[in-house]
């Protein structure tokens, strides 16, 4: 089977699938229009029809993203697809979800004109980008035509207040009331068709495909069909309303047809016909499916057995002076042949040189590795000693708490304290380790420390709440000092504490921490030597039944 016949069959299959979906949607509409089914099935048919059309729009948009290379052109085509999807979305809401809410139904109806006005405008911008670079920017004078479009949209959306586009002789009681078109409506309609004509004219001027004067008739025909449809719709043709009364569906299909015909006729360049380029390539390559059946091959590609091709999954296969390589792609693999004769010669020379240097290199490597291991061991010992020294008081408390007690209640209380102190040891050690790698730490690290300690307070029967607002970074010394003060207060208040509320604020490398604790005031005695050492301040006060503590550690204070 030739490549052209395969592409023809694929295009035919896609076309038949779309036609079948459209036919299904039409049947659903006929069921709903002639009350063939009950209300529930009627609703489902309407919903299914909307899903079909919206699925077609989304699928087309995805295909455009894959097929069109020029970023500017692709962006405007995707905008058209998004506007069509918006159009069908508000149409679905109007008829299926907003029944009985006339005000919202009116605005959904007015919303139809947003895509109707903007889609031709996107077409004009698209046509102007044809043949330009991806970084092309539209000139200011061309962007000015956005102003009338926005003005028309605003006039339509505010029609209920002035009725200059649609007039309602008998009032606005419901969404299906009688209305008449005012002159401003026809001005807006004329503007939209002027945009369509400008789009087709620019498409003819900007496209560089051969025979473009003949190809331009492709999009002109559905555009003319849209004009005839609008005329029939405005004249209230009963046959038209019976066969194709859903204007949103008809105009969506026509607009998709115009864009797709432009792509297929090359008026809009697309990412296709790469199979022909692949065949003409000088690289001996081929694309196979998952079963290693050849799907595409260049003209100078060699034939290989499936067993050999499958071996490329483990790595390249050498064949004398050539090498067969492979790589996975979507749906199969790509295989190619490389001439490695020059590479092999170079490798042999390098191998001879490498053998002469290997002995000296091995000795030097062993010496370096020994020094590195010794340095790592010394560094680890230094860090472990530092951690042990800084958490020594907590380790001593753990040792006393873990002594055997015959009182079960005392044992449970001790185990809760062990969990609180252990979490401090763990998090304090983590801060020390992080501080060895950097002088400044993320402010959230202090929040993580406090949060884990607060969670372990539950094991002691203490209700706790933590509120944090941590921004930026904090020096390692400030992080350790703030966490040490927190633990100091926690351990002092824990014997008489019932509940605790902590607010932590870290900003501009300064720490502000407030405590509200339900405990005995006499238990809270801040270490003045600690505060002076870190240039920090702490205020303890009694507020009703709670002890209030305010702690402030300024920027750079912990390093003093």
Coordinates of C-alpha atoms in Angstrom, one line a residue:
X1 CA 0.0 0.0 0.0
X2 CA 1.4 3.4 -1.0
X3 CA 1.9 6.2 1.4
X4 CA -0.8 8.4 -0.3
X5 CA -3.4 5.6 0.0
X6 CA -2.6 5.1 3.7
X7 CA -3.1 8.8 4.3
X8 CA -6.3 8.8 2.3
X9 CA -7.7 5.9 4.3
X10 CA -6.8 7.7 7.6
X11 CA -8.4 11.0 6.5
X12 CA -11.5 9.1 5.3
X13 CA -11.8 7.3 8.6
X14 CA -11.5 10.6 10.5
X15 CA -14.1 12.2 8.3
X16 CA -16.6 9.3 8.7
X17 CA -16.1 9.4 12.4
X18 CA -16.9 13.1 12.6
X19 CA -19.9 12.7 10.2
X20 CA -21.2 9.8 12.4
X21 CA -20.9 12.0 15.5
X22 CA -22.7 14.9 13.8
X23 CA -25.4 12.6 12.6
X24 CA -25.8 11.3 16.2
X25 CA -26.1 14.9 17.4
X26 CA -28.7 15.7 14.7
X27 CA -30.8 12.6 15.7
X28 CA -30.7 13.7 19.4
X29 CA -31.9 17.1 18.3
X30 CA -34.8 15.7 16.3
X31 CA -35.8 13.5 19.3
X32 CA -35.9 16.6 21.5
X33 CA -37.7 18.8 18.9
X34 CA -40.5 16.4 18.1
X35 CA -40.9 15.1 21.6
X36 CA -40.2 11.5 20.6
X37 CA -38.9 10.6 24.1
X38 CA -40.0 11.7 27.6
X39 CA -38.5 14.7 29.5
X40 CA -35.7 12.7 31.1
X41 CA -34.5 11.2 27.9
X42 CA -35.0 14.5 26.1
X43 CA -32.7 16.2 28.7
X44 CA -30.1 13.4 28.2
X45 CA -30.3 13.8 24.4
X46 CA -29.7 17.5 24.7
X47 CA -26.8 17.0 27.0
X48 CA -25.3 14.3 24.8
X49 CA -25.6 16.6 21.8
X50 CA -23.7 19.3 23.6
X51 CA -21.0 16.8 24.7
X52 CA -20.6 15.6 21.1
X53 CA -20.1 19.1 19.7
X54 CA -17.8 20.2 22.5
X55 CA -15.8 17.0 22.1
X56 CA -15.3 17.7 18.4
X57 CA -14.1 21.3 19.2
X58 CA -11.7 20.1 21.8
X59 CA -10.3 17.3 19.6
X60 CA -9.8 19.8 16.7
X61 CA -8.1 22.2 19.1
X62 CA -5.7 19.4 20.2
X63 CA -5.0 18.5 16.6
X64 CA -4.2 22.1 15.8
X65 CA -1.7 22.3 18.6
X66 CA 0.1 19.2 17.1
X67 CA -0.2 20.1 13.4
X68 CA 0.5 23.9 13.2
X69 CA 4.1 24.9 13.8
X70 CA 4.0 28.7 13.7
X71 CA 3.4 29.8 17.3
X72 CA 1.5 33.0 16.4
X73 CA -0.8 31.2 13.9
X74 CA -1.3 28.3 16.4
X75 CA -2.2 30.7 19.2
X76 CA -5.0 32.4 17.2
X77 CA -6.4 29.0 16.0
X78 CA -6.4 27.8 19.6
X79 CA -8.2 31.1 20.5
X80 CA -10.9 30.3 17.9
X81 CA -11.3 26.8 19.4
X82 CA -11.6 28.3 22.9
X83 CA -14.2 30.8 21.8
X84 CA -16.2 28.1 20.0
X85 CA -16.0 26.0 23.2
X86 CA -17.2 29.0 25.3
X87 CA -20.1 29.6 22.8
X88 CA -21.3 26.0 23.2
X89 CA -20.7 26.1 26.9
X90 CA -23.0 29.1 27.6
X91 CA -25.5 27.7 25.1
X92 CA -25.6 24.5 27.1
X93 CA -26.0 26.4 30.3
X94 CA -28.8 28.5 28.9
X95 CA -31.0 25.5 27.8
X96 CA -30.1 22.8 30.3
X97 CA -29.0 24.4 33.6
X98 CA -30.6 27.9 33.7
X99 CA -34.2 27.1 32.8
X100 CA -36.6 29.3 34.9
X101 CA -33.9 32.0 35.5
X102 CA -34.7 34.5 32.7
X103 CA -32.1 37.0 33.7
X104 CA -29.2 34.6 33.4
X105 CA -30.6 33.1 30.2
X106 CA -30.7 36.6 28.7
X107 CA -27.0 37.1 29.4
X108 CA -26.1 33.6 28.1
X109 CA -27.9 34.6 24.9
X110 CA -26.1 37.9 24.7
X111 CA -22.9 36.0 25.4
X112 CA -23.3 34.2 22.0
X113 CA -22.1 37.4 20.4
X114 CA -18.8 37.4 22.1
X115 CA -17.4 34.5 20.0
X116 CA -19.4 35.6 17.0
X117 CA -17.6 39.0 17.0
X118 CA -14.2 37.9 18.2
X119 CA -13.7 34.8 16.0
X120 CA -13.6 36.7 12.7
X121 CA -11.2 39.2 14.5
X122 CA -9.0 36.3 15.5
X123 CA -9.1 35.2 11.8
X124 CA -7.8 38.6 10.7
X125 CA -4.9 38.5 13.1
X126 CA -4.2 34.9 12.1
X127 CA -4.0 35.8 8.4
X128 CA -1.7 38.7 9.2
X129 CA 0.7 36.3 10.9
X130 CA 1.0 34.0 7.9
X131 CA 4.5 34.0 6.4
X132 CA 5.9 35.9 9.4
X133 CA 8.3 34.8 12.1
X134 CA 7.1 33.3 15.3
X135 CA 8.1 36.5 17.2
X136 CA 6.0 38.8 14.9
X137 CA 4.0 41.4 16.7
X138 CA 0.9 42.9 15.2
X139 CA 1.2 46.6 14.4
X140 CA -0.7 49.1 16.6
X141 CA -3.0 50.2 13.8
X142 CA -4.2 46.7 13.3
X143 CA -4.9 46.3 17.0
X144 CA -7.2 49.3 16.8
X145 CA -9.9 47.2 15.2
X146 CA -10.3 45.5 18.6
X147 CA -12.0 48.6 19.9
X148 CA -15.2 48.4 17.8
X149 CA -15.4 44.7 18.6
X150 CA -15.3 45.4 22.3
X151 CA -17.8 48.2 21.9
X152 CA -20.3 46.0 20.1
X153 CA -19.9 43.3 22.8
X154 CA -20.5 45.8 25.6
X155 CA -23.6 47.2 23.8
X156 CA -25.1 43.7 23.4
X157 CA -24.3 42.7 27.0
X158 CA -26.0 45.9 28.3
X159 CA -29.0 45.6 26.0
X160 CA -31.5 45.1 28.8
X161 CA -30.8 48.7 30.0
X162 CA -31.0 50.5 26.6
X163 CA -32.6 48.0 24.1
X164 CA -30.7 49.5 21.2
X165 CA -29.8 46.1 19.8
X166 CA -32.8 44.0 20.7
X167 CA -36.2 45.5 21.6
X168 CA -38.8 43.7 23.7
X169 CA -42.3 45.2 22.9
X170 CA -44.0 43.0 25.5
X171 CA -41.5 43.2 28.2
X172 CA -38.8 40.9 29.6
X173 CA -41.0 38.4 31.6
X174 CA -39.2 35.3 30.3
X175 CA -36.2 34.3 28.2
X176 CA -38.4 33.3 25.3
X177 CA -40.4 36.5 24.9
X178 CA -40.8 38.2 21.6
X179 CA -38.1 40.6 20.4
X180 CA -37.3 42.6 17.4
X181 CA -33.9 43.6 15.9
X182 CA -32.9 47.3 16.1
X183 CA -30.7 49.1 13.6
X184 CA -27.7 48.7 15.8
X185 CA -28.0 44.9 15.5
X186 CA -27.6 45.0 11.8
X187 CA -24.6 47.4 12.1
X188 CA -23.0 44.7 14.4
X189 CA -24.0 42.0 11.9
X190 CA -22.4 44.0 9.0
X191 CA -19.2 44.4 11.1
X192 CA -19.0 40.7 11.6
X193 CA -19.3 39.9 7.9
X194 CA -16.9 42.7 7.0
X195 CA -14.4 40.9 9.4
X196 CA -15.0 37.6 7.5
X197 CA -14.4 39.3 4.1
X198 CA -11.2 40.9 5.5
X199 CA -10.0 37.6 6.8
X200 CA -10.5 35.9 3.4
X201 CA -8.8 38.8 1.6
X202 CA -5.8 38.7 3.9
X203 CA -5.7 34.9 3.6
X204 CA -5.4 35.3 -0.2
X205 CA -2.7 38.0 0.1
X206 CA -0.6 36.5 2.9
X207 CA -0.6 32.8 1.7
X208 CA 2.3 31.7 -0.4
X209 CA 1.0 28.3 -1.5
X210 CA 0.8 27.7 -5.3
X211 CA -2.6 28.1 -7.0
X212 CA -3.9 30.0 -4.0
X213 CA -6.6 31.7 -6.1
X214 CA -8.2 28.4 -6.7
X215 CA -7.6 27.1 -3.1
X216 CA -9.3 30.2 -1.6
X217 CA -12.6 28.9 -2.8
X218 CA -12.4 26.2 -0.2
X219 CA -13.0 28.5 2.8
X220 CA -15.2 30.9 0.7
X221 CA -17.9 28.2 0.1
X222 CA -18.6 27.5 3.8
X223 CA -18.4 31.3 4.6
X224 CA -21.0 31.9 1.9
X225 CA -23.1 29.1 3.4
X226 CA -22.9 30.9 6.8
X227 CA -24.2 34.1 5.1
X228 CA -27.1 32.3 3.5
X229 CA -27.9 30.6 6.8
X230 CA -27.9 33.9 8.7
X231 CA -30.3 35.4 6.1
X232 CA -32.6 32.5 6.4
X233 CA -32.4 32.5 10.1
X234 CA -33.3 36.2 10.3
X235 CA -36.2 35.7 7.8
X236 CA -37.6 33.0 10.1
X237 CA -37.5 30.1 7.6
X238 CA -39.6 27.3 9.1
X239 CA -37.8 24.6 7.0
X240 CA -34.4 26.0 8.2
X241 CA -35.6 26.0 11.8
X242 CA -36.8 22.4 11.5
X243 CA -33.7 21.0 9.9
X244 CA -30.9 23.2 11.3
X245 CA -32.5 25.5 13.9
X246 CA -29.5 25.2 16.3
X247 CA -27.5 28.2 15.2
X248 CA -24.7 27.5 17.6
X249 CA -24.1 24.0 16.3
X250 CA -24.4 25.1 12.6
X251 CA -22.0 28.1 13.0
X252 CA -19.6 26.0 15.0
X253 CA -19.4 23.4 12.3
X254 CA -19.1 26.0 9.6
X255 CA -16.3 27.9 11.4
X256 CA -14.4 24.6 12.1
X257 CA -14.8 23.8 8.4
X258 CA -13.4 27.1 7.3
X259 CA -10.3 26.7 9.5
X260 CA -9.8 23.0 8.6
X261 CA -10.1 23.6 4.9
X262 CA -7.5 26.4 5.2
X263 CA -5.2 23.9 6.9
X264 CA -5.8 21.1 4.4
X265 CA -5.4 23.4 1.4
X266 CA -2.1 24.7 2.8
X267 CA -3.4 28.2 2.9
X268 CA -2.5 27.9 6.6
X269 CA 0.9 26.0 6.8
X270 CA 0.7 22.8 8.9
X271 CA 3.1 20.2 10.3
X272 CA 2.3 17.5 7.7
X273 CA 4.0 15.5 4.8
X274 CA 6.9 14.7 7.0
X275 CA 6.8 11.1 5.8
X276 CA 8.0 12.3 2.4
X277 CA 10.9 14.2 4.0
X278 CA 11.7 11.1 6.1
X279 CA 11.9 8.9 2.9
X280 CA 14.2 11.4 1.2
X281 CA 16.6 11.6 4.2
X282 CA 20.2 10.4 3.8
X283 CA 20.1 8.8 7.2
X284 CA 19.5 5.0 7.1
X285 CA 16.5 5.1 9.6
X286 CA 13.2 3.4 10.0
X287 CA 10.2 3.6 12.4
X288 CA 8.6 0.4 13.6
X289 CA 5.6 -0.4 15.8
X290 CA 5.8 -2.2 19.1
X291 CA 6.0 -5.6 17.3
X292 CA 8.8 -4.3 15.1
X293 CA 6.8 -4.2 11.9
X294 CA 8.2 -1.4 9.7
X295 CA 5.8 1.6 9.5
X296 CA 8.2 4.1 7.8
X297 CA 11.7 3.8 6.4
X298 CA 14.1 6.1 4.5
X299 CA 15.0 5.0 1.0
X300 CA 18.6 4.0 2.0
X301 CA 17.6 2.1 5.2
X302 CA 18.8 -1.5 5.5
X303 CA 16.7 -4.5 6.4
X304 CA 17.2 -6.2 9.7
X305 CA 15.5 -9.1 11.4
X306 CA 13.0 -8.5 14.2
X307 CA 15.3 -10.2 16.7
X308 CA 18.2 -7.8 15.9
X309 CA 15.9 -4.8 16.1
X310 CA 14.6 -6.0 19.4
X311 CA 18.1 -6.2 20.7
X312 CA 18.4 -2.4 20.5
X313 CA 16.1 -2.1 23.5
X314 CA 19.2 -3.2 25.6
X315 CA 21.6 -0.9 23.8
X316 CA 23.2 -0.3 20.4
X317 CA 24.1 -3.3 18.3
X318 CA 27.5 -3.2 16.7
X319 CA 27.9 -4.7 13.2
X320 CA 31.6 -4.3 12.3
X321 CA 32.1 -0.7 11.2
X322 CA 28.4 0.1 11.7
X323 CA 26.1 0.4 14.7
X324 CA 22.3 -0.1 14.9
X325 CA 20.8 2.1 17.5
X326 CA 17.2 2.5 18.7
X327 CA 15.0 4.7 20.8
X328 CA 11.4 4.4 22.0
X329 CA 8.8 6.7 20.5
X330 CA 5.1 6.9 20.9
X331 CA 3.6 3.7 19.6
X332 CA 6.9 2.0 18.7
X333 CA 10.6 2.6 18.1
X334 CA 12.9 4.5 15.8
X335 CA 16.0 2.7 14.5
X336 CA 19.0 4.1 12.7
X337 CA 22.4 3.0 11.4
X338 CA 25.7 4.9 12.2
X339 CA 29.1 4.6 10.7
X340 CA 31.5 4.1 13.6
X341 CA 34.7 3.2 11.8
X342 CA 36.4 6.4 12.7
X343 CA 35.2 6.2 16.3
X344 CA 36.6 2.7 16.6
X345 CA 40.0 3.8 15.4
X346 CA 40.1 6.6 18.0
X347 CA 38.9 4.2 20.7
X348 CA 41.8 1.8 20.0
X349 CA 44.3 4.6 20.3
X350 CA 42.8 5.8 23.5
X351 CA 42.9 2.3 24.9
X352 CA 46.6 2.0 24.3
X353 CA 47.2 5.3 26.0
X354 CA 44.9 4.4 28.8
X355 CA 46.8 1.2 29.6
X356 CA 50.0 3.1 30.1
X357 CA 48.4 5.6 32.5
X358 CA 46.2 3.2 34.4
X359 CA 48.8 2.1 37.0
X360 CA 49.8 5.6 38.0
X361 CA 46.2 6.7 38.0
X362 CA 45.2 3.8 40.2
X363 CA 47.8 4.7 42.8
X364 CA 46.9 8.4 42.8
X365 CA 43.2 7.5 43.0
X366 CA 43.7 5.2 46.0
X367 CA 45.7 7.9 47.8
X368 CA 43.0 10.5 47.1
X369 CA 40.2 8.2 48.1
X370 CA 42.0 7.5 51.4
X371 CA 42.4 11.2 52.2
X372 CA 38.8 11.9 51.2
X373 CA 37.5 9.1 53.5
X374 CA 39.6 10.4 56.4
X375 CA 38.4 13.9 55.8
X376 CA 34.8 12.7 55.7
X377 CA 35.3 10.7 58.9
X378 CA 36.8 13.7 60.7
X379 CA 34.0 16.0 59.5
X380 CA 31.3 13.5 60.6
X381 CA 32.9 13.2 64.0
X382 CA 33.0 17.0 64.4
X383 CA 29.4 17.3 63.5
X384 CA 28.3 14.4 65.8
X385 CA 30.3 16.0 68.7
X386 CA 28.7 19.3 68.0
X387 CA 25.2 17.8 68.1
X388 CA 26.0 15.9 71.3
X389 CA 27.3 19.0 73.0
X390 CA 24.3 21.2 72.0
X391 CA 21.6 18.7 73.0
X392 CA 23.4 17.3 76.1
X393 CA 20.8 18.8 78.6
X394 CA 18.0 17.1 76.7
X395 CA 19.9 13.8 76.5
X396 CA 20.3 13.9 80.3
X397 CA 16.6 14.5 80.8
X398 CA 15.8 11.6 78.5
X399 CA 18.0 9.4 80.6
X400 CA 16.2 10.3 83.8
X401 CA 12.8 10.0 82.2
X402 CA 13.5 6.5 80.9
X403 CA 14.3 5.1 84.3
X404 CA 11.8 2.5 85.4
X405 CA 8.8 3.6 87.4
X406 CA 6.2 1.4 89.1
X407 CA 3.4 4.0 88.6
X408 CA 1.8 3.4 85.2
X409 CA 0.4 6.9 85.1
X410 CA 3.9 8.3 85.8
X411 CA 5.3 6.0 83.1
X412 CA 2.8 7.3 80.5
X413 CA 3.5 10.9 81.5
X414 CA 7.3 10.3 81.1
X415 CA 6.8 8.7 77.7
X416 CA 4.9 11.8 76.5
X417 CA 7.8 14.0 77.8
X418 CA 10.3 11.7 76.0
X419 CA 8.4 12.2 72.7
X420 CA 8.5 16.0 73.1
X421 CA 12.2 16.1 74.0
X422 CA 13.1 13.6 71.3
X423 CA 11.3 15.7 68.7
X424 CA 13.4 18.6 69.8
X425 CA 16.6 16.6 69.7
X426 CA 15.7 15.4 66.2
X427 CA 14.8 18.8 64.8
X428 CA 17.7 20.6 66.6
X429 CA 20.1 18.1 65.0
X430 CA 18.5 18.7 61.6
X431 CA 19.1 22.4 61.9
X432 CA 22.7 21.8 62.8
X433 CA 23.2 19.6 59.8
X434 CA 21.5 22.1 57.5
X435 CA 23.6 24.9 59.0
X436 CA 26.8 23.0 58.0
X437 CA 25.7 23.3 54.3
X438 CA 24.5 26.9 54.3
X439 CA 24.6 30.0 56.5
X440 CA 21.0 30.8 55.9
X441 CA 18.1 28.5 55.9
X442 CA 14.5 28.8 54.6
X443 CA 12.3 30.3 57.2
X444 CA 9.9 27.4 56.9
X445 CA 12.5 25.1 58.6
X446 CA 11.8 26.8 61.9
X447 CA 8.0 26.3 61.3
X448 CA 8.6 22.6 60.7
X449 CA 10.5 22.4 64.0
X450 CA 7.8 24.0 66.0
X451 CA 5.0 22.1 64.3
X452 CA 6.5 18.7 65.1
X453 CA 7.1 19.7 68.7
X454 CA 3.5 20.9 69.0
X455 CA 2.2 17.7 67.5
X456 CA 4.0 15.6 70.2
X457 CA 2.4 17.7 72.9
X458 CA -0.8 15.8 72.3
X459 CA 0.8 12.7 73.8
X460 CA 1.2 14.7 77.1
X461 CA -2.5 15.6 77.0
X462 CA -1.8 19.3 76.1
X463 CA -4.0 21.0 73.5
X464 CA -1.9 23.1 71.2
X465 CA -2.3 25.4 68.2
X466 CA 0.4 26.9 66.0
X467 CA 0.0 29.9 63.6
X468 CA 3.0 30.7 61.4
X469 CA 3.8 33.4 58.8
X470 CA 7.3 32.6 57.6
X471 CA 8.8 34.5 54.7
X472 CA 12.2 34.5 53.2
X473 CA 15.3 33.2 54.9
X474 CA 16.8 33.1 58.4
X475 CA 20.3 32.7 59.6
X476 CA 21.2 29.3 61.0
X477 CA 22.1 30.9 64.4
X478 CA 18.7 32.6 64.6
X479 CA 16.9 29.5 63.7
X480 CA 18.6 27.5 66.4
X481 CA 18.2 30.3 69.0
X482 CA 14.5 30.7 68.4
X483 CA 13.9 26.9 68.5
X484 CA 16.0 26.7 71.7
X485 CA 13.9 29.4 73.4
X486 CA 10.7 27.6 72.3
X487 CA 11.9 24.4 73.9
X488 CA 13.0 26.2 77.0
X489 CA 9.5 27.6 77.5
X490 CA 7.9 24.3 76.6
X491 CA 9.9 22.2 79.1
X492 CA 9.4 24.8 81.9
X493 CA 5.6 25.1 81.4
X494 CA 4.9 21.4 80.6
X495 CA 4.4 20.1 84.2
X496 CA 1.4 22.5 84.8
X497 CA 0.4 23.2 81.2
X498 CA -3.1 22.4 79.8
X499 CA -3.1 24.3 76.6
X500 CA -0.8 26.4 74.5
X501 CA -1.2 28.8 71.6
X502 CA 1.9 29.9 69.6
X503 CA 2.2 32.6 66.9
X504 CA 5.4 32.7 64.9
X505 CA 6.3 35.4 62.5
X506 CA 9.6 35.4 60.5
X507 CA 10.2 38.4 58.2
X508 CA 13.3 40.3 57.1
X509 CA 15.5 37.7 59.0
X510 CA 13.9 38.7 62.3
X511 CA 11.8 36.4 64.5
X512 CA 8.8 37.3 66.6
X513 CA 7.2 34.6 68.6
X514 CA 4.3 34.9 71.1
X515 CA 3.0 32.3 73.5
X516 CA -0.4 32.1 75.3
X517 CA -0.1 29.2 77.8
X518 CA -2.5 27.9 80.4
X519 CA -0.1 27.1 83.2
X520 CA 1.4 28.3 86.4
X521 CA 3.1 31.7 86.0
X522 CA 5.9 30.8 88.4
X523 CA 7.1 28.1 86.1
X524 CA 8.0 30.6 83.4
X525 CA 11.4 32.2 84.1
X526 CA 13.2 33.1 80.9
X527 CA 17.0 32.6 80.9
X528 CA 18.4 36.2 81.0
X529 CA 21.9 34.9 80.1
X530 CA 20.4 33.2 77.0
X531 CA 18.6 36.4 76.0
X532 CA 21.6 38.6 76.5
X533 CA 23.8 36.2 74.6
X534 CA 21.5 36.3 71.6
X535 CA 20.6 40.0 71.9
X536 CA 16.9 38.9 72.2
X537 CA 14.1 40.2 74.3
X538 CA 11.3 38.3 76.2
X539 CA 8.3 39.7 78.1
X540 CA 6.3 37.5 80.4
X541 CA 2.8 38.7 81.6
X542 CA -0.3 37.3 83.1
X543 CA -3.5 37.8 81.1
X544 CA -6.6 36.5 82.9
X545 CA -5.9 32.7 83.4
X546 CA -3.1 32.5 80.8
X547 CA 0.5 33.3 80.8
X548 CA 1.5 35.5 77.8
X549 CA 5.1 35.5 76.5
X550 CA 6.5 37.7 73.7
X551 CA 9.9 36.8 72.3
X552 CA 11.7 39.0 69.8
X553 CA 15.0 38.1 68.0
X554 CA 16.2 40.9 65.7
X555 CA 18.1 40.4 62.5
X556 CA 21.6 39.2 63.2
X557 CA 20.9 39.0 66.9
X558 CA 21.8 35.4 67.4
X559 CA 25.3 35.9 65.9
X560 CA 26.2 38.4 68.6

